[in-house]
Amino acid sequence: MSLPVLKTARLVLRPVAQGDADRIVELVGNFDVARMLSLVPHPYRREDALWWIDQTCAYADGGERAFAIDEGSGLIGAVSVGRDGPAPEFGYWLGKPYWGRGLMTEAGRAALAWYFEAFRDASILSGALDENSASLNVLRKLGFAGPHPHRLRIKSRGQDLPGTRVRLTFETFNSAARVLS
Ligand SMILES: CC(C)(COP(=O)(O)OP(=O)(O)OC[C@H]1O[C@@H](n2cnc3c(N)ncnc32)[C@H](O)[C@@H]1OP(=O)(O)O)[C@@H](O)C(=O)NCCC(=O)NCCS
């Protein structure tokens, strides 16, 4: 079973492919991206990208459901709605040249709508560092709520840093979408 292709006003969300490795290395290799992500090492090597691609492609066997975010000229970021289980994780990043245009809110909404179509009762977890205002704003706009403090391990910095965990249900997702439409 493979992930579908989802279209939004400006983006295509599609399964990640081996051919995305170079773009992922280039974009995640930027420390400004890596420093906000828990599990991403820095420097980021091609083998790190290939490992990540392999496990997302095997999502039916317990890997992540991760979409490549594509603006038409190749991968610009990724959004994932987690592994099977009672509380899947929502994770995401965009390459730095693409920040600040509302693209992650748009991509996140499409991925979450797709997920809730299949798993209406899901309770999706996410979180961000307290210093990551852009990410906390994305989560709030998508309807994630009930913030509680949580220290996050950041591999690229070798540090545990203050962060916030939040949760999304179908109801809070829909309410947020109504406010924005
Ligand atoms: C976090 C990230 C995905 C945001 O993507 P983005 O497409 O730039 O976000 P959006 O443009 O959809 O912005 C969402 C909201 O945050 C606001 N925002 C954007 N950048 C911001 C910043 N640096 N500080 C404060 N608010 C910011 C936007 O104004 C928008 O709110 P608004 O519509 O009310 O104006 C992107 O910065 C990124 O990939 N960062 C590195 C990796 C990362 O942090 N991943 C998430 C880990 S939890």
Coordinates of C-alpha atoms and ligand atoms in Angstrom, one line a residue:
M1 CA 0.0 0.0 0.0
S2 CA 1.4 3.4 -0.9
L3 CA 0.6 6.9 0.2
P4 CA -1.8 8.9 -2.1
V5 CA -0.9 12.1 -3.9
L6 CA -2.6 15.1 -2.3
K7 CA -3.0 18.5 -4.1
T8 CA -3.5 21.8 -2.4
A9 CA -3.7 25.3 -3.9
R10 CA 0.0 25.6 -4.3
L11 CA 1.5 22.2 -3.4
V12 CA 1.6 18.6 -4.2
L13 CA 2.1 16.1 -1.4
R14 CA 3.4 12.9 -2.7
P15 CA 5.3 9.8 -1.4
V16 CA 9.0 10.4 -0.7
A17 CA 11.3 8.7 -3.2
Q18 CA 14.9 7.8 -3.5
G19 CA 15.4 10.6 -6.0
D20 CA 14.7 13.1 -3.2
A21 CA 17.9 12.3 -1.3
D22 CA 20.0 15.1 -2.7
R23 CA 17.4 17.8 -2.0
I24 CA 16.8 16.4 1.5
V25 CA 20.6 16.5 2.3
E26 CA 20.8 20.1 0.9
L27 CA 17.7 21.4 2.8
V28 CA 18.0 19.5 6.1
G29 CA 21.7 20.0 6.0
N30 CA 21.1 23.6 6.8
F31 CA 21.6 24.0 10.6
D32 CA 18.7 26.4 10.8
V33 CA 16.4 23.5 9.9
A34 CA 18.2 20.7 11.8
R35 CA 18.5 22.7 15.0
M36 CA 14.7 22.6 15.5
L37 CA 14.3 18.9 14.9
S38 CA 14.7 16.2 17.5
L39 CA 16.2 13.3 15.7
V40 CA 18.2 15.0 12.9
P41 CA 22.0 14.8 13.1
H42 CA 24.3 17.6 12.0
P43 CA 26.2 17.4 9.7
Y44 CA 23.5 15.6 7.7
R45 CA 24.9 13.0 5.3
R46 CA 23.4 11.3 2.2
E47 CA 23.2 8.0 4.2
D48 CA 21.0 9.8 6.8
A49 CA 18.6 10.8 4.0
L50 CA 18.6 7.3 2.5
W51 CA 17.8 5.7 5.8
W52 CA 15.0 8.1 6.4
I53 CA 13.6 7.5 2.9
D54 CA 13.8 3.8 3.4
Q55 CA 11.8 3.8 6.6
T56 CA 9.1 6.1 5.2
C57 CA 8.7 3.9 2.2
A58 CA 8.1 1.0 4.5
Y59 CA 5.4 2.8 6.5
A60 CA 3.0 -0.1 6.2
D61 CA 5.5 -2.1 8.2
G62 CA 5.8 0.4 11.0
G63 CA 7.6 3.3 9.3
E64 CA 6.4 6.9 9.3
R65 CA 3.7 8.1 6.9
A66 CA 5.8 11.0 5.4
F67 CA 4.9 13.0 2.3
A68 CA 7.3 15.0 0.2
I69 CA 6.1 18.6 -0.1
D70 CA 6.6 19.6 -3.7
E71 CA 6.0 23.0 -5.2
G72 CA 6.4 21.7 -8.8
S73 CA 10.2 21.8 -9.1
G74 CA 11.1 19.1 -6.6
L75 CA 11.0 18.5 -2.8
I76 CA 10.9 21.6 -0.6
G77 CA 10.1 19.9 2.7
A78 CA 8.3 17.0 4.3
V79 CA 5.3 16.4 6.5
S80 CA 4.6 13.2 8.4
V81 CA 1.6 11.9 10.3
G82 CA 3.3 9.2 12.2
R83 CA 3.3 5.5 12.7
D84 CA 0.3 3.3 13.5
G85 CA -0.8 3.5 17.1
P86 CA -3.2 5.3 19.4
A87 CA -1.3 8.6 19.3
P88 CA 0.6 9.2 16.0
E89 CA 3.1 12.0 15.8
F90 CA 2.8 14.9 13.4
G91 CA 6.2 16.2 12.2
Y92 CA 7.4 18.6 9.5
W93 CA 10.1 20.8 8.1
L94 CA 10.5 23.1 5.2
G95 CA 13.7 24.2 3.5
K96 CA 14.7 27.6 4.6
P97 CA 14.2 29.4 1.2
Y98 CA 10.5 28.4 1.5
W99 CA 9.7 29.8 5.0
G100 CA 7.2 32.5 5.8
R101 CA 4.7 31.9 3.0
G102 CA 2.1 29.9 4.8
L103 CA 3.2 26.7 3.0
M104 CA 3.5 24.5 6.1
T105 CA 0.1 25.4 7.3
E106 CA -1.3 24.5 3.9
A107 CA 0.7 21.2 3.6
G108 CA -0.1 20.3 7.2
R109 CA -3.8 20.8 6.8
A110 CA -3.9 18.5 3.7
A111 CA -1.9 15.7 5.4
L112 CA -4.1 15.9 8.5
A113 CA -7.4 16.0 6.6
W114 CA -6.2 12.8 4.7
Y115 CA -5.3 11.1 8.0
F116 CA -8.5 12.0 9.8
E117 CA -10.5 10.6 6.8
A118 CA -9.1 7.2 7.6
F119 CA -8.7 7.5 11.4
R120 CA -11.5 9.8 12.6
D121 CA -10.9 9.0 16.3
A122 CA -7.2 9.6 16.2
S123 CA -5.5 11.8 18.8
I124 CA -2.4 13.2 17.1
L125 CA 0.5 14.4 19.1
S126 CA 3.1 17.1 18.2
G127 CA 5.3 19.6 19.7
A128 CA 8.0 22.2 19.2
L129 CA 10.7 24.0 21.1
D130 CA 9.5 27.1 22.9
E131 CA 12.0 29.1 20.9
N132 CA 10.4 27.9 17.6
S133 CA 7.6 30.5 17.3
A134 CA 6.9 29.7 13.6
S135 CA 6.3 26.1 14.4
L136 CA 4.1 26.8 17.5
N137 CA 2.1 29.1 15.2
V138 CA 1.7 26.4 12.6
L139 CA 0.4 24.0 15.3
R140 CA -2.0 26.5 16.7
K141 CA -3.4 27.4 13.3
L142 CA -4.0 23.7 12.6
G143 CA -5.9 23.3 15.8
F144 CA -3.4 21.6 18.1
A145 CA -4.3 22.4 21.7
G146 CA -3.8 21.6 25.4
P147 CA -0.2 22.7 25.6
H148 CA 1.9 21.2 28.2
P149 CA 5.6 21.7 28.9
H150 CA 8.0 19.0 27.8
R151 CA 11.8 19.0 27.4
L152 CA 12.9 17.9 23.9
R153 CA 16.2 16.2 23.1
I154 CA 17.8 18.0 20.1
K155 CA 20.4 15.7 18.5
S156 CA 22.1 18.3 16.4
R157 CA 22.8 20.4 19.5
G158 CA 23.3 17.6 21.9
Q159 CA 20.9 19.3 24.3
D160 CA 17.6 18.9 26.1
L161 CA 15.7 22.1 25.6
P162 CA 12.3 23.5 26.8
G163 CA 9.4 22.7 24.5
T164 CA 5.7 22.3 24.4
R165 CA 3.6 19.2 23.6
V166 CA 0.2 19.6 22.0
R167 CA -2.6 17.3 20.8
L168 CA -5.1 17.4 17.9
T169 CA -8.5 15.7 17.5
F170 CA -10.8 15.7 14.6
E171 CA -13.0 18.2 16.4
T172 CA -10.2 20.7 17.2
F173 CA -8.9 20.3 13.6
N174 CA -12.3 21.2 12.2
S175 CA -12.9 24.1 14.5
A176 CA -9.5 25.6 13.5
A177 CA -10.3 25.1 9.8
R178 CA -13.6 26.9 10.2
V179 CA -11.9 29.9 11.9
L180 CA -9.5 30.2 9.0
S181 CA -11.9 29.7 6.1
Ligands
LIG1 C1 8.3 25.7 11.3 C2 8.2 25.8 9.8 C3 7.8 24.5 9.3 C4 7.2 26.9 9.5 O1 6.9 26.9 8.1 P1 6.3 28.1 7.4 O2 5.7 27.7 6.1 O3 7.3 29.2 7.3 O4 5.1 28.5 8.3 P2 3.9 29.4 7.9 O5 4.3 30.4 6.9 O6 2.7 28.5 7.6 O7 3.6 30.3 9.2 C5 2.7 29.9 10.2 C6 2.5 31.1 11.1 O8 3.7 31.3 11.8 C7 4.1 32.7 11.6 N1 5.5 32.7 11.5 C8 6.3 32.3 10.5 N2 7.6 32.5 10.8 C9 7.6 33.0 12.0 C10 8.7 33.4 12.9 N3 10.0 33.3 12.6 N4 8.4 33.9 14.2 C11 7.1 34.0 14.5 N5 6.0 33.6 13.7 C12 6.3 33.1 12.5 C13 3.4 33.1 10.3 O9 3.3 34.5 10.3 C14 2.1 32.3 10.4 O10 1.2 33.0 11.2 P3 0.1 34.0 10.5 O11 -0.5 33.3 9.4 O12 -0.8 34.2 11.6 O13 0.9 35.1 10.0 C15 9.6 26.2 9.2 O14 10.0 27.4 9.7 C16 10.6 25.2 9.4 O15 10.7 24.2 8.7 N6 11.5 25.4 10.3 C17 12.6 24.4 10.6 C18 12.2 23.0 11.0 C19 11.1 23.1 12.1 O16 11.1 23.9 12.9 N7 10.2 22.1 12.0 C20 9.2 21.9 13.0 C21 9.8 21.3 14.2 S1 8.6 21.3 15.6

